CSV table of C-alpha atoms in Angstrom, one decimal:
chain,number,residue,atom,x,y,z
A,161,UNK,CA,7.8,-5.5,-27.0
A,162,UNK,CA,5.4,-5.6,-23.7
A,163,UNK,CA,6.8,-3.2,-21.4
A,164,UNK,CA,7.8,-5.0,-17.9
A,165,UNK,CA,6.7,-4.9,-14.6
A,166,UNK,CA,8.3,-5.8,-11.5
A,167,UNK,CA,6.7,-6.5,-7.9
A,168,UNK,CA,8.0,-4.9,-4.6
A,169,UNK,CA,6.9,-6.5,-1.1
A,170,UNK,CA,8.1,-5.9,2.1
A,171,UNK,CA,7.2,-9.5,3.9
A,172,UNK,CA,7.4,-9.9,7.5
A,173,UNK,CA,5.9,-13.5,9.6
A,174,UNK,CA,4.4,-13.9,6.3
A,175,UNK,CA,1.5,-16.5,6.4
A,176,UNK,CA,-0.8,-18.8,4.3
A,177,UNK,CA,-2.6,-16.4,3.3
A,178,UNK,CA,0.2,-14.4,1.5
A,179,UNK,CA,1.0,-17.7,-0.7
A,180,UNK,CA,-2.7,-16.6,-2.0
A,181,UNK,CA,-1.5,-13.1,-2.7
A,182,UNK,CA,1.3,-14.4,-4.9
A,183,UNK,CA,-0.6,-17.1,-6.8
A,184,UNK,CA,-3.2,-14.0,-7.7
A,185,UNK,CA,0.1,-11.9,-8.5
A,186,UNK,CA,1.0,-14.8,-11.0
A,187,UNK,CA,-2.5,-15.2,-12.8
A,188,UNK,CA,-3.0,-11.6,-13.5
A,189,UNK,CA,-4.1,-11.0,-17.1
A,190,UNK,CA,-0.3,-9.0,-17.2
A,191,UNK,CA,1.3,-11.1,-14.8
A,192,UNK,CA,4.8,-9.2,-13.8
A,193,UNK,CA,8.4,-10.3,-14.6
A,194,UNK,CA,9.9,-10.6,-11.0
A,195,UNK,CA,8.6,-10.8,-7.5
A,196,UNK,CA,11.0,-9.0,-4.9
A,197,UNK,CA,10.4,-10.1,-1.4
A,198,UNK,CA,12.0,-7.9,0.8
A,199,UNK,CA,11.6,-10.0,4.3
A,200,UNK,CA,12.4,-8.8,7.9
A,201,UNK,CA,14.2,-11.5,10.1
A,202,UNK,CA,15.1,-14.7,7.7
A,203,UNK,CA,14.3,-16.9,10.7
A,204,UNK,CA,10.7,-15.9,10.5
A,205,UNK,CA,10.2,-16.7,6.8
A,206,UNK,CA,8.7,-19.7,6.3
A,207,UNK,CA,10.4,-20.9,2.7
A,208,UNK,CA,7.6,-23.5,2.6
A,209,UNK,CA,5.1,-21.1,1.0
A,210,UNK,CA,7.0,-20.5,-1.9
A,211,UNK,CA,7.2,-24.5,-2.8
A,212,UNK,CA,5.8,-24.9,-6.3
A,213,UNK,CA,4.8,-21.0,-6.8
A,214,UNK,CA,7.1,-20.8,-10.1
A,215,UNK,CA,5.4,-24.2,-11.4
A,216,UNK,CA,3.0,-23.5,-14.7
A,217,UNK,CA,-0.4,-24.4,-13.6
A,218,UNK,CA,-2.1,-28.1,-14.3
A,219,UNK,CA,-3.9,-28.2,-17.3
A,220,UNK,CA,-7.9,-29.6,-15.8
A,221,UNK,CA,-9.6,-29.7,-19.5
A,222,UNK,CA,-11.3,-33.1,-20.7
A,223,UNK,CA,-8.4,-33.8,-22.7
A,224,UNK,CA,-5.9,-33.9,-19.5
A,225,UNK,CA,-7.8,-36.4,-17.5
A,226,UNK,CA,-8.2,-38.7,-21.5
A,227,UNK,CA,-6.0,-41.6,-21.7
A,228,UNK,CA,-5.2,-40.2,-25.4
A,229,UNK,CA,-1.9,-39.3,-24.1
A,230,UNK,CA,-1.4,-36.9,-27.4
A,231,UNK,CA,-4.8,-34.7,-26.7
A,232,UNK,CA,-2.9,-34.5,-23.3
A,233,UNK,CA,-0.4,-33.1,-24.4
A,234,UNK,CA,-2.2,-30.3,-27.4
A,235,UNK,CA,-4.3,-29.6,-24.3
A,236,UNK,CA,-1.1,-28.4,-22.1
A,237,UNK,CA,0.3,-27.0,-25.0
A,238,UNK,CA,-3.0,-25.0,-25.2
A,239,UNK,CA,-3.9,-24.0,-22.0
A,240,UNK,CA,-0.7,-24.0,-19.8
A,241,UNK,CA,1.5,-20.9,-19.7
A,242,UNK,CA,5.5,-21.6,-19.1
A,243,UNK,CA,6.0,-19.5,-15.5
A,244,UNK,CA,6.4,-15.9,-16.5
A,245,UNK,CA,6.9,-14.5,-13.2
A,246,UNK,CA,10.2,-15.2,-10.5
A,247,UNK,CA,10.2,-14.8,-6.7
A,248,UNK,CA,13.4,-13.7,-5.5
A,249,UNK,CA,13.7,-12.8,-1.8
A,250,UNK,CA,16.2,-10.3,0.2
A,251,UNK,CA,16.8,-10.7,3.7
A,252,UNK,CA,17.2,-7.8,6.3
A,253,UNK,CA,17.4,-7.5,10.0
A,254,UNK,CA,14.4,-5.5,11.7
A,255,UNK,CA,16.7,-2.4,12.7
A,256,UNK,CA,17.5,-2.3,9.0
A,257,UNK,CA,13.9,-1.8,7.6
A,258,UNK,CA,12.9,1.8,6.8
A,259,UNK,CA,9.4,2.8,5.1
A,260,UNK,CA,10.7,4.8,2.4
A,261,UNK,CA,14.6,3.2,3.0
A,262,UNK,CA,13.6,-0.3,2.4
A,263,UNK,CA,11.4,0.3,-0.8
A,264,UNK,CA,14.2,2.4,-2.4
A,265,UNK,CA,16.7,-0.2,-1.9
A,266,UNK,CA,14.1,-2.5,-3.4
A,267,UNK,CA,13.4,-0.3,-6.3
A,268,UNK,CA,17.3,0.2,-7.0
A,269,UNK,CA,17.9,-3.8,-7.4
A,270,UNK,CA,14.9,-3.8,-10.0
A,271,UNK,CA,15.2,-2.5,-13.7
A,272,UNK,CA,11.2,-2.9,-14.9
A,273,UNK,CA,9.7,0.1,-16.6
A,274,UNK,CA,6.8,0.0,-13.7
A,275,UNK,CA,7.3,-0.9,-10.3
A,276,UNK,CA,4.4,-1.7,-8.2
A,277,UNK,CA,4.5,-1.9,-4.5
A,278,UNK,CA,2.6,-3.5,-2.6
A,279,UNK,CA,2.0,-5.0,1.4
A,280,UNK,CA,1.2,-8.1,1.8
A,281,UNK,CA,-1.7,-8.7,3.5
A,282,UNK,CA,-3.3,-6.5,0.2
A,283,UNK,CA,-5.4,-9.2,-1.5
A,284,UNK,CA,-5.8,-8.6,-5.4
A,285,UNK,CA,-9.5,-9.0,-6.0
A,286,UNK,CA,-9.1,-10.6,-9.7
A,287,UNK,CA,-6.7,-11.2,-12.4
A,288,UNK,CA,-7.1,-7.9,-13.8
A,289,UNK,CA,-5.9,-5.6,-10.6
A,290,UNK,CA,-2.1,-5.2,-12.9
A,291,UNK,CA,-4.2,-4.3,-16.1
A,292,UNK,CA,-6.3,-2.0,-14.6
A,293,UNK,CA,-3.2,0.0,-12.8
A,294,UNK,CA,-1.3,0.0,-16.2
A,295,UNK,CA,-4.5,2.2,-18.1
A,296,UNK,CA,-3.7,5.1,-16.3
A,297,UNK,CA,-0.2,5.5,-17.6
A,298,UNK,CA,-1.7,6.4,-21.1
A,299,UNK,CA,-2.1,9.6,-19.9
A,300,UNK,CA,2.5,10.7,-20.1
A,301,UNK,CA,1.8,13.2,-17.6
A,302,UNK,CA,0.5,10.2,-14.7
A,303,UNK,CA,3.7,8.9,-13.0
A,304,UNK,CA,1.9,7.1,-10.2
A,305,UNK,CA,-1.5,5.0,-10.2
A,306,UNK,CA,-2.9,3.4,-6.9
A,307,UNK,CA,-5.3,0.9,-6.0
A,308,UNK,CA,-8.8,1.0,-4.7
A,309,UNK,CA,-8.7,-0.7,-1.3
A,310,UNK,CA,-12.2,-3.0,0.0
A,311,UNK,CA,-13.3,-3.7,3.7
A,312,UNK,CA,-12.5,-7.5,4.5
A,313,UNK,CA,-15.4,-9.4,5.4
A,314,UNK,CA,-14.7,-8.7,9.2
A,315,UNK,CA,-14.1,-5.1,8.5
A,316,UNK,CA,-16.2,-3.2,11.7
A,317,UNK,CA,-18.9,-0.3,10.4
A,318,UNK,CA,-16.3,2.3,11.2
A,319,UNK,CA,-13.3,1.1,8.9
A,320,UNK,CA,-15.9,-0.4,6.4
A,321,UNK,CA,-17.2,3.4,5.6
A,322,UNK,CA,-13.4,5.1,6.2
A,323,UNK,CA,-12.9,2.7,3.1
A,324,UNK,CA,-15.2,3.8,0.7
A,325,UNK,CA,-14.5,7.6,2.1
A,326,UNK,CA,-10.6,7.2,1.0
A,327,UNK,CA,-11.6,5.0,-1.7
A,328,UNK,CA,-14.8,5.8,-3.4
A,329,UNK,CA,-15.9,3.9,-6.6
A,330,UNK,CA,-14.8,6.5,-8.9
A,331,UNK,CA,-11.2,6.9,-10.8
A,332,UNK,CA,-9.9,10.2,-10.3
A,333,UNK,CA,-6.6,11.7,-12.1
A,334,UNK,CA,-5.2,14.0,-9.9
A,335,UNK,CA,-2.7,17.6,-10.3
A,336,UNK,CA,-1.9,20.5,-9.1
A,337,UNK,CA,-5.0,22.1,-10.1
A,338,UNK,CA,-6.9,20.2,-7.6
A,339,UNK,CA,-4.9,21.3,-4.7
A,340,UNK,CA,-7.9,23.7,-4.3
A,341,UNK,CA,-10.7,21.5,-4.5
A,342,UNK,CA,-8.9,18.1,-3.2
A,343,UNK,CA,-6.9,19.6,-0.7
A,344,UNK,CA,-4.2,16.9,0.9
A,345,UNK,CA,-5.9,14.5,-0.7
A,346,UNK,CA,-4.5,15.8,-4.1
A,347,UNK,CA,-1.2,13.7,-3.2
A,348,UNK,CA,-3.0,11.1,-1.6
A,349,UNK,CA,-1.8,8.0,-2.6
A,350,UNK,CA,-1.0,4.5,-0.9
A,351,UNK,CA,1.8,1.7,-1.1
A,352,UNK,CA,-0.7,-0.7,0.2
A,353,UNK,CA,-0.8,-0.9,-3.8
A,354,UNK,CA,0.5,1.4,-6.2
A,355,UNK,CA,2.3,1.2,-9.6
A,356,UNK,CA,5.6,3.9,-10.4
A,357,UNK,CA,6.6,4.7,-13.9
A,358,UNK,CA,10.3,3.5,-13.6
A,359,UNK,CA,11.5,7.1,-15.3
A,360,UNK,CA,9.5,9.4,-13.0
A,361,UNK,CA,10.8,7.3,-9.9
A,362,UNK,CA,14.1,8.1,-10.4
A,363,UNK,CA,13.7,11.7,-12.3
A,364,UNK,CA,11.8,12.5,-8.7
A,365,UNK,CA,14.7,10.8,-6.7
A,366,UNK,CA,12.5,7.7,-5.5
A,367,UNK,CA,11.2,7.3,-2.0
A,368,UNK,CA,12.9,9.7,0.9
A,369,UNK,CA,16.2,7.3,2.3
A,370,UNK,CA,14.9,7.8,5.9
A,371,UNK,CA,11.4,8.2,6.6
A,372,UNK,CA,8.8,7.0,9.7
A,373,UNK,CA,6.1,6.7,7.4
A,374,UNK,CA,4.4,8.4,4.8
A,375,UNK,CA,6.8,7.5,2.2
A,376,UNK,CA,4.2,7.3,-0.9
A,377,UNK,CA,2.4,11.0,0.3
A,378,UNK,CA,5.6,12.5,0.5
A,379,UNK,CA,6.9,11.1,-3.3
A,380,UNK,CA,3.5,11.6,-4.6
A,381,UNK,CA,3.9,15.7,-3.6
A,382,UNK,CA,6.5,15.8,-5.1
A,383,UNK,CA,5.3,14.7,-8.0
A,384,UNK,CA,2.4,17.0,-7.7
A,385,UNK,CA,4.6,19.7,-7.1
A,386,UNK,CA,6.2,19.0,-10.7
A,387,UNK,CA,3.7,19.2,-12.4
A,388,UNK,CA,2.9,15.6,-13.0
A,389,UNK,CA,0.0,13.8,-12.0
A,390,UNK,CA,-1.5,10.8,-9.4
A,391,UNK,CA,-4.0,8.6,-10.5
A,392,UNK,CA,-6.7,7.0,-8.3
A,393,UNK,CA,-7.5,3.6,-10.4
A,394,UNK,CA,-10.6,2.6,-8.7
A,395,UNK,CA,-10.7,-0.2,-11.2
A,396,UNK,CA,-7.8,-2.0,-9.9
A,397,UNK,CA,-9.0,-3.8,-6.9
A,398,UNK,CA,-7.5,-5.0,-3.7
A,399,UNK,CA,-8.8,-6.5,-0.5
A,400,UNK,CA,-7.5,-4.8,2.6
A,401,UNK,CA,-8.5,-3.6,5.8
A,402,UNK,CA,-7.8,-3.0,9.5
A,403,UNK,CA,-9.7,-3.3,13.0
A,404,UNK,CA,-7.4,-0.9,14.8
A,405,UNK,CA,-8.1,-0.1,18.7
A,406,UNK,CA,-8.3,3.7,19.5
A,407,UNK,CA,-4.6,3.1,21.1
A,408,UNK,CA,-3.0,1.8,17.7
A,409,UNK,CA,-5.1,4.3,15.9
A,410,UNK,CA,-3.0,7.1,18.4
A,411,UNK,CA,0.4,5.9,17.4
A,412,UNK,CA,-0.1,5.7,13.7
A,413,UNK,CA,-1.6,9.1,13.4
A,414,UNK,CA,1.7,10.2,15.8
A,415,UNK,CA,4.0,8.9,12.8
A,416,UNK,CA,1.8,10.0,10.6
A,417,UNK,CA,1.9,13.8,12.1
A,418,UNK,CA,5.9,13.1,12.6
A,419,UNK,CA,6.2,12.8,8.9
A,420,UNK,CA,4.5,15.9,8.1
A,421,UNK,CA,6.6,17.7,10.5
A,422,UNK,CA,9.5,16.3,8.7
A,423,UNK,CA,8.2,17.5,5.4
A,424,UNK,CA,6.7,20.9,5.4
A,425,UNK,CA,7.8,21.5,1.8
A,426,UNK,CA,4.9,18.8,0.6
A,427,UNK,CA,2.3,19.2,3.8
A,428,UNK,CA,2.1,22.6,4.8
A,429,UNK,CA,0.5,23.5,1.6
A,430,UNK,CA,-2.5,22.1,2.7
A,431,UNK,CA,-3.9,20.8,5.9
A,432,UNK,CA,-4.8,17.3,6.5
A,433,UNK,CA,-7.0,18.2,9.6
A,434,UNK,CA,-10.4,19.8,7.5
A,435,UNK,CA,-10.1,16.9,5.9
A,436,UNK,CA,-10.1,14.5,9.4
A,437,UNK,CA,-12.8,16.4,10.4
A,438,UNK,CA,-14.9,15.8,7.2
A,439,UNK,CA,-14.8,11.8,7.8
A,440,UNK,CA,-16.2,12.5,11.3
A,441,UNK,CA,-18.8,14.1,9.7
A,442,UNK,CA,-19.8,11.8,6.9
A,443,UNK,CA,-18.9,8.8,9.5
A,444,UNK,CA,-21.7,10.1,11.5
A,445,UNK,CA,-24.1,10.7,9.3
A,446,UNK,CA,-23.6,7.6,7.6
A,447,UNK,CA,-24.4,5.5,11.2
A,448,UNK,CA,-27.3,7.3,12.2
A,449,UNK,CA,-28.8,6.8,8.4
A,450,UNK,CA,-28.2,3.3,9.0
A,451,UNK,CA,-29.7,3.5,12.3
A,452,UNK,CA,-26.8,2.5,14.5
A,453,UNK,CA,-26.3,6.2,16.8
A,454,UNK,CA,-24.9,3.9,19.5
A,455,UNK,CA,-21.7,3.9,17.1
A,456,UNK,CA,-21.4,7.8,17.5
A,457,UNK,CA,-19.3,6.5,21.2
A,458,UNK,CA,-16.8,4.5,19.6
A,459,UNK,CA,-16.4,7.2,16.9
A,460,UNK,CA,-15.7,9.4,18.8
A,461,UNK,CA,-13.1,8.0,20.7
A,462,UNK,CA,-11.0,6.5,18.1
A,463,UNK,CA,-11.1,10.0,16.4
A,464,UNK,CA,-9.9,11.5,19.4
A,465,UNK,CA,-6.9,9.2,20.1
A,466,UNK,CA,-6.3,9.8,15.6
A,467,UNK,CA,-6.2,13.6,16.5
A,468,UNK,CA,-4.4,14.0,20.0
A,469,UNK,CA,-1.6,11.2,18.3
A,470,UNK,CA,-1.5,13.5,14.7
A,471,UNK,CA,-1.5,16.6,17.5
A,472,UNK,CA,1.7,15.1,19.6
A,473,UNK,CA,3.1,13.9,16.4
A,474,UNK,CA,3.2,17.5,14.2
A,475,UNK,CA,4.8,18.6,17.8
A,476,UNK,CA,7.5,15.7,18.5
A,477,UNK,CA,10.0,18.4,18.8
A,478,UNK,CA,8.7,20.0,21.9
A,479,UNK,CA,8.4,16.5,23.6
A,480,UNK,CA,11.1,14.1,25.7
A,481,UNK,CA,13.2,11.6,23.6
A,482,UNK,CA,11.5,9.0,26.3
A,483,UNK,CA,7.6,10.8,25.2
A,484,UNK,CA,8.0,10.4,21.7
A,485,UNK,CA,8.8,6.6,22.0
A,486,UNK,CA,6.8,6.0,23.9
A,487,UNK,CA,3.8,7.4,21.3
A,488,UNK,CA,5.5,5.8,17.9
A,489,UNK,CA,4.5,3.0,16.6
A,490,UNK,CA,7.7,2.4,14.4
A,491,UNK,CA,10.3,2.8,17.6
A,492,UNK,CA,13.1,1.5,15.8
A,493,UNK,CA,13.6,4.9,13.4
A,494,UNK,CA,14.1,6.6,16.1
A,495,UNK,CA,17.4,4.6,17.2
A,496,UNK,CA,19.4,6.5,14.5
A,497,UNK,CA,17.9,10.2,15.9
A,498,UNK,CA,19.7,12.0,18.0
A,499,UNK,CA,17.5,14.9,18.0
A,500,UNK,CA,15.7,13.9,20.4
């Protein structure tokens, strides 16, 4: 009996491109049993995006076009597959959304052997995404397998290099033995596209129920500390990138700093700053090599925004409540907090 695979995707104002994401997931060589959408704000969800998705694909062979009905039926039996994937939607209010808590709620609604968490803008590169993500689990120590993120066509040169820096073409299985070499990247993982072994997810308590950001790395850090392994699967590819402005980078990295400040048990063992410095150095070398030294100026600006946001986030307890909200990207996170 094949193990079951469930997919969880938080959505907010999904568009036509998201329909293509769903279609590509349903056409995988190892299609999921169920796709659960946790949608924020029901009135912003276009139900027409799901119309017809659970119908089997049409046979397009010559026999299908033939007047011979018997051949057409035989073609359909050979080439069509019954709908193997069901899609369900659970609507929540914006105030209810939490990076870790919402995903954990979704996990509790499912019982598949593996859970694949994705974001709505992560486009599978091909039909082998799920098949590739499953392979590292042949190693019983591997509890999570995450995909390589490729840049979109409109991705700028700076972000394009960042993709290649964080998601190289070489796969790797990471354990606590790699801490001295990889540092903070030992626990690097991204729920943009990451598959979890359900038994391990439950054993380690799942995602943090209330976290501003980084629920994936927090959980991966627990796995590393618990003697398990995290797999980076470069053969599993999704197209995902953003051309963030400097200010957006500031807000995102503020929340990143907050998440690290709130979980010193995970992040105190290795510094993120040294890895950030290495990224800046490598990016600068890449720009010069490409003959585009003028891009060093936006690199300095964006890097400064990232660092300032990160440092303020790490020290958010020393800031006023007004300042914290102004700096944070996820402002709803602070509504239930009475310590700022």
